[in-house]
Amino acid sequence: DTGVSQNPRHKITKRGQNVTFRCDPISEHNRLYWYRQTLGQGPEFLTYFQNEAQLEKSRLLSDRFSAERPKGSFSTLEIQRTEQGDSAMYLCASSLTGDFYGYTFGSGTRLTVV
Amino acid sequence: AQSVTQPDIHITVSEGASLELRCNYSYGATPYLFWYVQSPGQGLQLLLKYFSGDTLVQGIKGFEAEFKRSQSSFNLRKPSVHWSDAAEYFCAVADTQGASKIIFGSGTRLSIRP
């Protein structure tokens, strides 16, 4: 297992288009987290899954954002009707329940909305 | 709610000089604290963590941090920096309720002067 994988690495889209990102966690990790990082800021929590259940969503996650984790494996994050303010790095992390030692991040997907 | 503050947005030090990056946290109980490093375009790498016990913790790449409850601080130190240490550094605290997510500070960008 080579760690947390995110695809694509970069995405440029026109305002109003929909985009989808994928995260493949470490295989034995049951928790998966999505964070958003804007320029000059630290990562901000968006949502997390335990297995296939989405258990918490940040108020940052507007109705245009949806995340899924079918079968408790990979996860997708979709943004509908993108806006310029959505431009950011979207980071995925995975861990075992309650295991802060093993909280592992992917390299992220950089979204640019033009 | 838990939070961390990194008062220094950008620090420049000379190669070979000592380094201290400041971090203050807000949390009622004994916090779980972390320092992460992020190189340009990359994900986050854990440098070190504090959960309990010895208040001086050693991490990777020659970094250490000291937990001071009386000052609500968890400052990161390195006795002699290398040009390869230039990166963004994030202090973080774990939210041990609910999602067990990690909450990040806004980061300190470290530049190294040759």
mmCIF file with all atom_site columns, C-alpha atoms in Angstrom, chain B:
data_model
loop_
_atom_site.group_PDB
_atom_site.id
_atom_site.type_symbol
_atom_site.label_atom_id
_atom_site.label_alt_id
_atom_site.label_comp_id
_atom_site.label_asym_id
_atom_site.label_entity_id
_atom_site.label_seq_id
_atom_site.pdbx_PDB_ins_code
_atom_site.Cartn_x
_atom_site.Cartn_y
_atom_site.Cartn_z
_atom_site.occupancy
_atom_site.B_iso_or_equiv
_atom_site.pdbx_formal_charge
_atom_site.auth_seq_id
_atom_site.auth_comp_id
_atom_site.auth_asym_id
_atom_site.auth_atom_id
_atom_site.pdbx_PDB_model_num
ATOM 1   C CA . ALA B 1 1   ? -14.084 24.648 20.520 1.00 0.00 ? 1   ALA B CA 1
ATOM 2   C CA . GLN B 1 2   ? -10.474 23.758 20.060 1.00 0.00 ? 2   GLN B CA 1
ATOM 3   C CA . SER B 1 3   ? -8.272  26.083 18.031 1.00 0.00 ? 3   SER B CA 1
ATOM 4   C CA . VAL B 1 4   ? -4.636  26.851 17.373 1.00 0.00 ? 4   VAL B CA 1
ATOM 5   C CA . THR B 1 5   ? -2.960  30.166 16.646 1.00 0.00 ? 5   THR B CA 1
ATOM 6   C CA . GLN B 1 6   ? 0.293   30.603 14.797 1.00 0.00 ? 6   GLN B CA 1
ATOM 7   C CA . PRO B 1 7   ? 1.212   34.248 15.253 1.00 0.00 ? 7   PRO B CA 1
ATOM 8   C CA . ASP B 1 8   ? 4.021   34.329 12.693 1.00 0.00 ? 8   ASP B CA 1
ATOM 9   C CA . ILE B 1 9   ? 2.920   34.259 9.051  1.00 0.00 ? 9   ILE B CA 1
ATOM 10  C CA . HIS B 1 10  ? 6.434   34.218 7.582  1.00 0.00 ? 10  HIS B CA 1
ATOM 11  C CA . ILE B 1 11  ? 9.859   33.708 9.128  1.00 0.00 ? 11  ILE B CA 1
ATOM 12  C CA . THR B 1 12  ? 13.260  33.897 7.461  1.00 0.00 ? 12  THR B CA 1
ATOM 13  C CA . VAL B 1 13  ? 16.345  32.415 9.103  1.00 0.00 ? 13  VAL B CA 1
ATOM 14  C CA . SER B 1 14  ? 19.874  31.874 7.907  1.00 0.00 ? 14  SER B CA 1
ATOM 15  C CA . GLU B 1 15  ? 21.032  28.384 7.092  1.00 0.00 ? 15  GLU B CA 1
ATOM 16  C CA . GLY B 1 16  ? 22.670  26.900 10.173 1.00 0.00 ? 16  GLY B CA 1
ATOM 17  C CA . ALA B 1 17  ? 20.805  29.184 12.557 1.00 0.00 ? 17  ALA B CA 1
ATOM 18  C CA . SER B 1 18  ? 18.380  27.988 15.186 1.00 0.00 ? 18  SER B CA 1
ATOM 19  C CA . LEU B 1 19  ? 14.622  28.068 14.628 1.00 0.00 ? 19  LEU B CA 1
ATOM 20  C CA . GLU B 1 20  ? 11.583  28.449 16.824 1.00 0.00 ? 20  GLU B CA 1
ATOM 21  C CA . LEU B 1 21  ? 8.043   28.505 15.426 1.00 0.00 ? 21  LEU B CA 1
ATOM 22  C CA . ARG B 1 22  ? 5.309   29.571 17.800 1.00 0.00 ? 22  ARG B CA 1
ATOM 23  C CA . CYS B 1 23  ? 1.993   27.868 18.403 1.00 0.00 ? 23  CYS B CA 1
ATOM 24  C CA . ASN B 1 24  ? -0.709  28.580 20.975 1.00 0.00 ? 24  ASN B CA 1
ATOM 25  C CA . TYR B 1 25  ? -3.705  26.352 21.470 1.00 0.00 ? 25  TYR B CA 1
ATOM 26  C CA . SER B 1 26  ? -7.108  26.696 23.022 1.00 0.00 ? 26  SER B CA 1
ATOM 27  C CA . TYR B 1 27  ? -8.457  23.575 24.688 1.00 0.00 ? 27  TYR B CA 1
ATOM 28  C CA . GLY B 1 28  ? -9.900  22.860 28.098 1.00 0.00 ? 28  GLY B CA 1
ATOM 29  C CA . ALA B 1 29  ? -8.356  19.476 28.766 1.00 0.00 ? 29  ALA B CA 1
ATOM 30  C CA . THR B 1 30  ? -4.963  18.027 27.907 1.00 0.00 ? 30  THR B CA 1
ATOM 31  C CA . PRO B 1 31  ? -4.717  18.452 24.175 1.00 0.00 ? 31  PRO B CA 1
ATOM 32  C CA . TYR B 1 32  ? -3.381  16.185 21.497 1.00 0.00 ? 32  TYR B CA 1
ATOM 33  C CA . LEU B 1 33  ? -0.971  18.423 19.566 1.00 0.00 ? 33  LEU B CA 1
ATOM 34  C CA . PHE B 1 34  ? 0.844   18.041 16.269 1.00 0.00 ? 34  PHE B CA 1
ATOM 35  C CA . TRP B 1 35  ? 3.233   19.768 13.952 1.00 0.00 ? 35  TRP B CA 1
ATOM 36  C CA . TYR B 1 36  ? 2.980   19.091 10.223 1.00 0.00 ? 36  TYR B CA 1
ATOM 37  C CA . VAL B 1 37  ? 5.150   20.279 7.363  1.00 0.00 ? 37  VAL B CA 1
ATOM 38  C CA . GLN B 1 38  ? 4.012   20.925 3.806  1.00 0.00 ? 38  GLN B CA 1
ATOM 39  C CA . SER B 1 39  ? 6.371   21.436 0.911  1.00 0.00 ? 39  SER B CA 1
ATOM 40  C CA . PRO B 1 40  ? 5.069   23.345 -2.145 1.00 0.00 ? 40  PRO B CA 1
ATOM 41  C CA . GLY B 1 41  ? 2.371   21.399 -3.986 1.00 0.00 ? 41  GLY B CA 1
ATOM 42  C CA . GLN B 1 42  ? 2.590   18.502 -1.566 1.00 0.00 ? 42  GLN B CA 1
ATOM 43  C CA . GLY B 1 43  ? 0.450   16.962 1.114  1.00 0.00 ? 43  GLY B CA 1
ATOM 44  C CA . LEU B 1 44  ? 1.108   17.197 4.822  1.00 0.00 ? 44  LEU B CA 1
ATOM 45  C CA . GLN B 1 45  ? 3.786   15.238 6.632  1.00 0.00 ? 45  GLN B CA 1
ATOM 46  C CA . LEU B 1 46  ? 3.684   14.673 10.377 1.00 0.00 ? 46  LEU B CA 1
ATOM 47  C CA . LEU B 1 47  ? 6.798   15.997 12.128 1.00 0.00 ? 47  LEU B CA 1
ATOM 48  C CA . LEU B 1 48  ? 5.882   15.143 15.692 1.00 0.00 ? 48  LEU B CA 1
ATOM 49  C CA . LYS B 1 49  ? 3.008   14.745 18.124 1.00 0.00 ? 49  LYS B CA 1
ATOM 50  C CA . TYR B 1 50  ? 2.257   15.179 21.803 1.00 0.00 ? 50  TYR B CA 1
ATOM 51  C CA . PHE B 1 51  ? -0.359  13.135 23.588 1.00 0.00 ? 51  PHE B CA 1
ATOM 52  C CA . SER B 1 52  ? 0.893   12.892 27.180 1.00 0.00 ? 52  SER B CA 1
ATOM 53  C CA . GLY B 1 53  ? 4.007   12.264 29.226 1.00 0.00 ? 53  GLY B CA 1
ATOM 54  C CA . ASP B 1 54  ? 7.305   13.981 28.582 1.00 0.00 ? 54  ASP B CA 1
ATOM 55  C CA . THR B 1 55  ? 6.624   17.573 27.558 1.00 0.00 ? 55  THR B CA 1
ATOM 56  C CA . LEU B 1 56  ? 9.618   17.687 25.227 1.00 0.00 ? 56  LEU B CA 1
ATOM 57  C CA . VAL B 1 57  ? 8.931   15.579 22.169 1.00 0.00 ? 57  VAL B CA 1
ATOM 58  C CA . GLN B 1 58  ? 11.323  14.610 19.438 1.00 0.00 ? 58  GLN B CA 1
ATOM 59  C CA . GLY B 1 59  ? 10.298  14.345 15.832 1.00 0.00 ? 59  GLY B CA 1
ATOM 60  C CA . ILE B 1 60  ? 11.690  13.612 12.430 1.00 0.00 ? 60  ILE B CA 1
ATOM 61  C CA . LYS B 1 61  ? 14.272  15.705 10.582 1.00 0.00 ? 61  LYS B CA 1
ATOM 62  C CA . GLY B 1 62  ? 15.839  16.941 13.834 1.00 0.00 ? 62  GLY B CA 1
ATOM 63  C CA . PHE B 1 63  ? 12.777  18.867 15.048 1.00 0.00 ? 63  PHE B CA 1
ATOM 64  C CA . GLU B 1 64  ? 11.528  18.987 18.604 1.00 0.00 ? 64  GLU B CA 1
ATOM 65  C CA . ALA B 1 65  ? 8.642   20.698 20.367 1.00 0.00 ? 65  ALA B CA 1
ATOM 66  C CA . GLU B 1 66  ? 7.888   21.568 23.962 1.00 0.00 ? 66  GLU B CA 1
ATOM 67  C CA . PHE B 1 67  ? 4.428   21.471 25.485 1.00 0.00 ? 67  PHE B CA 1
ATOM 68  C CA . LYS B 1 68  ? 3.905   24.194 28.097 1.00 0.00 ? 68  LYS B CA 1
ATOM 69  C CA . ARG B 1 69  ? 0.502   23.969 29.717 1.00 0.00 ? 69  ARG B CA 1
ATOM 70  C CA . SER B 1 70  ? 0.947   27.212 31.680 1.00 0.00 ? 70  SER B CA 1
ATOM 71  C CA . GLN B 1 71  ? 1.457   29.131 28.446 1.00 0.00 ? 71  GLN B CA 1
ATOM 72  C CA . SER B 1 72  ? -0.888  27.034 26.274 1.00 0.00 ? 72  SER B CA 1
ATOM 73  C CA . SER B 1 73  ? 1.985   26.707 23.854 1.00 0.00 ? 73  SER B CA 1
ATOM 74  C CA . PHE B 1 74  ? 3.575   24.024 21.731 1.00 0.00 ? 74  PHE B CA 1
ATOM 75  C CA . ASN B 1 75  ? 6.516   25.688 19.994 1.00 0.00 ? 75  ASN B CA 1
ATOM 76  C CA . LEU B 1 76  ? 8.572   23.898 17.362 1.00 0.00 ? 76  LEU B CA 1
ATOM 77  C CA . ARG B 1 77  ? 12.364  24.139 17.467 1.00 0.00 ? 77  ARG B CA 1
ATOM 78  C CA . LYS B 1 78  ? 15.372  23.060 15.489 1.00 0.00 ? 78  LYS B CA 1
ATOM 79  C CA . PRO B 1 79  ? 18.943  23.857 16.553 1.00 0.00 ? 79  PRO B CA 1
ATOM 80  C CA . SER B 1 80  ? 20.333  24.280 13.032 1.00 0.00 ? 80  SER B CA 1
ATOM 81  C CA . VAL B 1 81  ? 18.191  24.668 9.920  1.00 0.00 ? 81  VAL B CA 1
ATOM 82  C CA . HIS B 1 82  ? 19.037  23.376 6.463  1.00 0.00 ? 82  HIS B CA 1
ATOM 83  C CA . TRP B 1 83  ? 17.964  24.864 3.135  1.00 0.00 ? 83  TRP B CA 1
ATOM 84  C CA . SER B 1 84  ? 15.687  21.850 2.669  1.00 0.00 ? 84  SER B CA 1
ATOM 85  C CA . ASP B 1 85  ? 13.643  22.917 5.720  1.00 0.00 ? 85  ASP B CA 1
ATOM 86  C CA . ALA B 1 86  ? 12.053  25.736 3.708  1.00 0.00 ? 86  ALA B CA 1
ATOM 87  C CA . ALA B 1 87  ? 8.343   24.901 3.725  1.00 0.00 ? 87  ALA B CA 1
ATOM 88  C CA . GLU B 1 88  ? 5.023   25.713 5.377  1.00 0.00 ? 88  GLU B CA 1
ATOM 89  C CA . TYR B 1 89  ? 4.628   24.511 8.951  1.00 0.00 ? 89  TYR B CA 1
ATOM 90  C CA . PHE B 1 90  ? 1.273   23.861 10.577 1.00 0.00 ? 90  PHE B CA 1
ATOM 91  C CA . CYS B 1 91  ? 0.490   23.405 14.227 1.00 0.00 ? 91  CYS B CA 1
ATOM 92  C CA . ALA B 1 92  ? -2.632  21.367 14.878 1.00 0.00 ? 92  ALA B CA 1
ATOM 93  C CA . VAL B 1 93  ? -4.822  20.108 17.698 1.00 0.00 ? 93  VAL B CA 1
ATOM 94  C CA . ALA B 1 94  ? -7.042  17.066 17.744 1.00 0.00 ? 94  ALA B CA 1
ATOM 95  C CA . ASP B 1 95  ? -10.737 17.366 18.339 1.00 0.00 ? 95  ASP B CA 1
ATOM 96  C CA . THR B 1 96  ? -11.196 14.284 20.427 1.00 0.00 ? 96  THR B CA 1
ATOM 97  C CA . GLN B 1 97  ? -14.965 14.590 20.452 1.00 0.00 ? 97  GLN B CA 1
ATOM 98  C CA . GLY B 1 98  ? -17.112 13.372 17.636 1.00 0.00 ? 98  GLY B CA 1
ATOM 99  C CA . ALA B 1 99  ? -15.122 13.135 14.440 1.00 0.00 ? 99  ALA B CA 1
ATOM 100 C CA . SER B 1 100 ? -11.739 13.014 16.063 1.00 0.00 ? 100 SER B CA 1
ATOM 101 C CA . LYS B 1 101 ? -10.647 15.384 13.356 1.00 0.00 ? 101 LYS B CA 1
ATOM 102 C CA . ILE B 1 102 ? -7.493  17.448 13.386 1.00 0.00 ? 102 ILE B CA 1
ATOM 103 C CA . ILE B 1 103 ? -7.828  21.238 13.450 1.00 0.00 ? 103 ILE B CA 1
ATOM 104 C CA . PHE B 1 104 ? -5.019  23.239 11.874 1.00 0.00 ? 104 PHE B CA 1
ATOM 105 C CA . GLY B 1 105 ? -3.557  26.652 12.457 1.00 0.00 ? 105 GLY B CA 1
ATOM 106 C CA . SER B 1 106 ? -3.050  29.043 9.574  1.00 0.00 ? 106 SER B CA 1
ATOM 107 C CA . GLY B 1 107 ? 0.590   28.079 9.151  1.00 0.00 ? 107 GLY B CA 1
ATOM 108 C CA . THR B 1 108 ? 4.024   29.700 9.222  1.00 0.00 ? 108 THR B CA 1
ATOM 109 C CA . ARG B 1 109 ? 6.024   29.905 6.031  1.00 0.00 ? 109 ARG B CA 1
ATOM 110 C CA . LEU B 1 110 ? 9.724   29.317 6.633  1.00 0.00 ? 110 LEU B CA 1
ATOM 111 C CA . SER B 1 111 ? 12.308  30.721 4.253  1.00 0.00 ? 111 SER B CA 1
ATOM 112 C CA . ILE B 1 112 ? 16.005  29.947 4.534  1.00 0.00 ? 112 ILE B CA 1
ATOM 113 C CA . ARG B 1 113 ? 18.612  32.586 3.810  1.00 0.00 ? 113 ARG B CA 1
ATOM 114 C CA . PRO B 1 114 ? 21.775  31.115 2.247  1.00 0.00 ? 114 PRO B CA 1
#
